[in-house]
Each structure stands twice: as C-alpha cells, then as structure tokens.
JSON list of C-alpha atoms in Angstrom, two decimals:
[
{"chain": "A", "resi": 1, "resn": "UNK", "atom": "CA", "xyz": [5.35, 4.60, -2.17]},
{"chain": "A", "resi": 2, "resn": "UNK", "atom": "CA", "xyz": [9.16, 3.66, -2.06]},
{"chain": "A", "resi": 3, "resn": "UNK", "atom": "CA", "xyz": [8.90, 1.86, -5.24]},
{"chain": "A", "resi": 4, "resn": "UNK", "atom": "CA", "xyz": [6.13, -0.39, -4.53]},
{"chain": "A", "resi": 5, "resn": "UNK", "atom": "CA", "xyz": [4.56, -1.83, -7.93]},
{"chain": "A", "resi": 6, "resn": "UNK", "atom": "CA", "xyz": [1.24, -3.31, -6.59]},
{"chain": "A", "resi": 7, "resn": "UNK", "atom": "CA", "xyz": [0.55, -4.13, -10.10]},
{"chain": "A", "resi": 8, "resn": "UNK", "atom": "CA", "xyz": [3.04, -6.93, -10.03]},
{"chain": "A", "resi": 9, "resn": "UNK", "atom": "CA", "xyz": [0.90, -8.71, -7.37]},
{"chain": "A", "resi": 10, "resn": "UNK", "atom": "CA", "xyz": [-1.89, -8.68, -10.33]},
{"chain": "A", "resi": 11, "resn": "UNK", "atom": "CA", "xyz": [-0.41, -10.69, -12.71]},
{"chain": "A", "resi": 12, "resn": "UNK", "atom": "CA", "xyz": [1.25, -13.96, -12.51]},
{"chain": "A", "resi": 13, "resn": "UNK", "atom": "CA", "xyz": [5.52, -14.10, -13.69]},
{"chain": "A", "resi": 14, "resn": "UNK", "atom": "CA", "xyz": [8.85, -13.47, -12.17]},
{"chain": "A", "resi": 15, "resn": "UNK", "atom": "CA", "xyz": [8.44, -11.20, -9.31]},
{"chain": "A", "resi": 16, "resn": "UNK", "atom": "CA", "xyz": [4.97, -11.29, -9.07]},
{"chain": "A", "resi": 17, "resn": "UNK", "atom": "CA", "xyz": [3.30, -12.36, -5.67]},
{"chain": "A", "resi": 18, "resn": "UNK", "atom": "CA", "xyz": [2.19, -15.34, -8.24]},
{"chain": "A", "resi": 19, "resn": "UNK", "atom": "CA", "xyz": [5.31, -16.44, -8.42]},
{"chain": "A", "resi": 20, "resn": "UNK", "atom": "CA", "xyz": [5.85, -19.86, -6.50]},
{"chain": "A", "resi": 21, "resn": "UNK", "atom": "CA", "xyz": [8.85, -21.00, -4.27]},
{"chain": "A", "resi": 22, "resn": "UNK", "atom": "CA", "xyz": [11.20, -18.82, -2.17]},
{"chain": "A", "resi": 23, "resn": "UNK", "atom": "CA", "xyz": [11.09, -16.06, -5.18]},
{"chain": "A", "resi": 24, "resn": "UNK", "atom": "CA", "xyz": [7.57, -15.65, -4.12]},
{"chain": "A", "resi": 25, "resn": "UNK", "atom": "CA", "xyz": [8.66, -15.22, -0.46]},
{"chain": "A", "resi": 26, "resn": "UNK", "atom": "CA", "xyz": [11.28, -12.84, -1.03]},
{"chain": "A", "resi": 27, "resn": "UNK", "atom": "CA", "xyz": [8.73, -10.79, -2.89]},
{"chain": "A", "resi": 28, "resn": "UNK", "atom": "CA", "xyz": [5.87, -10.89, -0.26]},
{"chain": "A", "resi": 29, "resn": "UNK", "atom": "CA", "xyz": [8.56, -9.80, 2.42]},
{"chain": "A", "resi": 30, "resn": "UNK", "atom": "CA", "xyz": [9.67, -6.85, 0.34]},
{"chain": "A", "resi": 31, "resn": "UNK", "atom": "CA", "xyz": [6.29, -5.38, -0.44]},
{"chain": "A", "resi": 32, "resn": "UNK", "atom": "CA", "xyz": [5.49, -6.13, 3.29]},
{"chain": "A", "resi": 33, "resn": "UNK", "atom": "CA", "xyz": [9.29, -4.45, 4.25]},
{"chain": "A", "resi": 34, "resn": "UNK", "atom": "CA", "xyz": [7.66, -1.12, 1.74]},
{"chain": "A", "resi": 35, "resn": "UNK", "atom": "CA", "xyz": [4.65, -0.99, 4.00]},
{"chain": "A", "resi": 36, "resn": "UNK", "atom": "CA", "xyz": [6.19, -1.12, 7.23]},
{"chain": "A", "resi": 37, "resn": "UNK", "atom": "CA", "xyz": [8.57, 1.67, 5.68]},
{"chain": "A", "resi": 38, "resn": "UNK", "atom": "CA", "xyz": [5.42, 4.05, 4.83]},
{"chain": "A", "resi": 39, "resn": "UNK", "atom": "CA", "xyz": [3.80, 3.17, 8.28]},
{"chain": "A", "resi": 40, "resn": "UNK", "atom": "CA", "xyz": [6.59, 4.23, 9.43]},
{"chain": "A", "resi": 41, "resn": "UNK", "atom": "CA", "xyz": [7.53, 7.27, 8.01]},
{"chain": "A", "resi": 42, "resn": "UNK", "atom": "CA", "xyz": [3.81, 8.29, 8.28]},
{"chain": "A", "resi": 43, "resn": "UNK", "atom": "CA", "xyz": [3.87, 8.03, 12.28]},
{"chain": "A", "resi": 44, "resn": "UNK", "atom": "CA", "xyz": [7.03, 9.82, 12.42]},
{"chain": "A", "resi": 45, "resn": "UNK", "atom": "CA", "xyz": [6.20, 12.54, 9.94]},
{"chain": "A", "resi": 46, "resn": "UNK", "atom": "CA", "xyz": [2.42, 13.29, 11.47]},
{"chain": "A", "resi": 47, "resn": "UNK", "atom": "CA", "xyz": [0.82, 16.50, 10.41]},
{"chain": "A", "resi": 48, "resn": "UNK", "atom": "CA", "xyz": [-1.08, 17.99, 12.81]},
{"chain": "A", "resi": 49, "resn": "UNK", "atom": "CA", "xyz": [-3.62, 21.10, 12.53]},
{"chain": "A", "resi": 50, "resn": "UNK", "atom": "CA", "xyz": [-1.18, 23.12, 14.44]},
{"chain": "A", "resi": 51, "resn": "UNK", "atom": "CA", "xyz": [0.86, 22.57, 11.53]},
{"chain": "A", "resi": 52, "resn": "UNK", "atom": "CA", "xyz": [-1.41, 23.80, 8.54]},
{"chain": "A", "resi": 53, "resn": "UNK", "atom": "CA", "xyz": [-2.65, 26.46, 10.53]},
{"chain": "A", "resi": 54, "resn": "UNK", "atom": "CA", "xyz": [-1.02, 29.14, 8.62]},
{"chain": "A", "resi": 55, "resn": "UNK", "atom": "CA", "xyz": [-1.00, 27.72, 5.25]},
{"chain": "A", "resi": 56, "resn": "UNK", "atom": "CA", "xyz": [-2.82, 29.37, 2.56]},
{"chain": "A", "resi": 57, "resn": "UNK", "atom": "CA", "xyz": [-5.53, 28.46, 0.06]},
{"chain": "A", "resi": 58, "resn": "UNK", "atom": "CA", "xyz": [-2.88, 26.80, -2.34]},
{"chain": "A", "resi": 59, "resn": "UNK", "atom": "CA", "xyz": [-0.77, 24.77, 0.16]},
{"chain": "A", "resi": 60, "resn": "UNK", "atom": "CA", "xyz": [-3.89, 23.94, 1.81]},
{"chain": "A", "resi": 61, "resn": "UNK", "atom": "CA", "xyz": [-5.27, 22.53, -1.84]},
{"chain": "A", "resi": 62, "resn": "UNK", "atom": "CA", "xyz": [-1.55, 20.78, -2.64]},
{"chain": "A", "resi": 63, "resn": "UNK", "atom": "CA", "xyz": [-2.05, 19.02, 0.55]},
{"chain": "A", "resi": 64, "resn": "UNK", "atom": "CA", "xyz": [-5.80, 17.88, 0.17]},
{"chain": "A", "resi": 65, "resn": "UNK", "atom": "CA", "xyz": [-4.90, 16.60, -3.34]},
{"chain": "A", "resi": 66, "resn": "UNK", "atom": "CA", "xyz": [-1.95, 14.63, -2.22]},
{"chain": "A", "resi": 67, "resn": "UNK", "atom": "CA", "xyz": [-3.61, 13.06, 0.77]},
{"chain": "A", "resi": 68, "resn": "UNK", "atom": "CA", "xyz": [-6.32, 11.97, -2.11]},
{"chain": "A", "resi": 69, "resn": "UNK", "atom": "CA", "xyz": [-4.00, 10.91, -4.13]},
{"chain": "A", "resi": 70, "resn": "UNK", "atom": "CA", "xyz": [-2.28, 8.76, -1.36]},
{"chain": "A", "resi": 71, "resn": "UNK", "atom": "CA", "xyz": [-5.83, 7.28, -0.38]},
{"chain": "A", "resi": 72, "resn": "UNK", "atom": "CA", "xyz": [-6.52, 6.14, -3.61]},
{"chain": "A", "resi": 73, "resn": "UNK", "atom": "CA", "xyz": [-3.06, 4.61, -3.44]},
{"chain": "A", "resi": 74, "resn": "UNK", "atom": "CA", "xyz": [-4.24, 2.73, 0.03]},
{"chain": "A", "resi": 75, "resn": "UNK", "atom": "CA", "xyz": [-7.88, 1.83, -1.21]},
{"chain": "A", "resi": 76, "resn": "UNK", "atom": "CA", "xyz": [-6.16, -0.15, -4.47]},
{"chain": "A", "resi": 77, "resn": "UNK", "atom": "CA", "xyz": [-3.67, -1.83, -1.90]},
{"chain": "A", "resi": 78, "resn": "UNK", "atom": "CA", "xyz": [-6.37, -2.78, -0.05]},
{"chain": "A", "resi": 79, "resn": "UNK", "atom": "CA", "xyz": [-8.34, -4.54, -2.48]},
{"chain": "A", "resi": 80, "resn": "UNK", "atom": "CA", "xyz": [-4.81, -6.35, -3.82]},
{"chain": "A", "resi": 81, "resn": "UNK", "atom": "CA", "xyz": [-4.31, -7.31, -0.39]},
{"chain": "A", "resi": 82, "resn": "UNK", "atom": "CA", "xyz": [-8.07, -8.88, 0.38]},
{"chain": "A", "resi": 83, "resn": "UNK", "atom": "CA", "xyz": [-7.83, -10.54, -3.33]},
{"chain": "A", "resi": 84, "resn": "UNK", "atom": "CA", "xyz": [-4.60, -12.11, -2.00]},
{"chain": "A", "resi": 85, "resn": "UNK", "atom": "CA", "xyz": [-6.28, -13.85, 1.86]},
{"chain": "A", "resi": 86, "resn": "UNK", "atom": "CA", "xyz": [-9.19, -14.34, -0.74]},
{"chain": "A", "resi": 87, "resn": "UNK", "atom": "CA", "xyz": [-6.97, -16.54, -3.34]},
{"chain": "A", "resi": 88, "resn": "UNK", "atom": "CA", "xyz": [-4.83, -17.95, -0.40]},
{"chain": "A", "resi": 89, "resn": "UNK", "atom": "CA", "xyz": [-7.80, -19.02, 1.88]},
{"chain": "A", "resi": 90, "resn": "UNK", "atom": "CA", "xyz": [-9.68, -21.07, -1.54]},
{"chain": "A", "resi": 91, "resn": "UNK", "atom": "CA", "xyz": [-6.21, -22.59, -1.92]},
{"chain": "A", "resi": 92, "resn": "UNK", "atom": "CA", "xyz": [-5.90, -23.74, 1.83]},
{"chain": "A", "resi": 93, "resn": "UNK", "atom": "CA", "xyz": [-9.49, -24.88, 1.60]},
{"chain": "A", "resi": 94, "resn": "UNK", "atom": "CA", "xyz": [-9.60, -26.75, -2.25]},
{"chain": "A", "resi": 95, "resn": "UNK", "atom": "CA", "xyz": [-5.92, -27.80, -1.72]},
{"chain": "A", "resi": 96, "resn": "UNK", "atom": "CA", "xyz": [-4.99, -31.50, -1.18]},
{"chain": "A", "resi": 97, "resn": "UNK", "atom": "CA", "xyz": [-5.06, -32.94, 2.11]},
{"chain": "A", "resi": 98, "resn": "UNK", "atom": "CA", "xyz": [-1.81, -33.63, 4.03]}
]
C-alpha cells in the first residue's frame, strides 16, 4: 500500500506512532496521507462486473487472490488502528488532570 509499514505503529522508536512530540505527528499524518491515497485510488480505479465479465478462469483467480490479499492487508490495519483509540482513550482517561 504505497509504502505503508503498519508494523512501525507496533513497536515503540523513531518513526513509530510511539514516538512522542511533533515526530510522532508527522508520522500519524503520513500514514493517514497513505490511506487517503489508497481511498483514493480505489474510488477512482472501481472494478465493476461489467469489467470482469470476459475474464477467464485465471484472471478471474489473480483477481480473487489479490482482493484477499488486500483484505487481509485492511483487517490488520484495522486492528492497529482500534489498538491505537484503545491506547489513546486509557491515556486521556488515566492521564493527569489539567
């Protein structure tokens, strides 16, 4: 996906949604600046059925593995992305009072 590294939002270090400070910013709006990208480039590029009407039993297989493959891309971003609101909403509630 563009060079997204959703393992780097595992793992705390330089460049890692961990990271704290402005670093950590820049980071967050890159990966979001990747997503809006594939969102993107998605809507624009939409397959329709008109489209794999004539493909065979072999394009029709590429395709089905690659849309698989790109779902089980989605499903692990989703999970980093609900472990991040998780982490970020125990912060905002155990954090120190202003």
């Amino acid at each position: 996906m563009g060079g997204f590294a959703a393992d780097r939002a595992l793992g705390p270090g330089a460049g890692g949604l961990a990271s704290a400070g402005a670093n950590a910013l820049q980071v967050v709006s890159s990966e979001a600046d990747v997503v809006d990208r594939s969102l993107a480039d998605l809507a624009s590029n939409a397959i329709t059925t008109d489209d794999t009407a004539l493909w065979g039993f072999g394009q029709a297989a590429d395709f089905a593995d690659r849309v698989e493959q790109l779902s089980r891309h989605v499903e692990f971003l989703q999970v980093v992305a609900a472990g991040a609101v998780d982490r970020a909403r125990t912060a905002a509630l155990t954090g120190p009072l202003s």
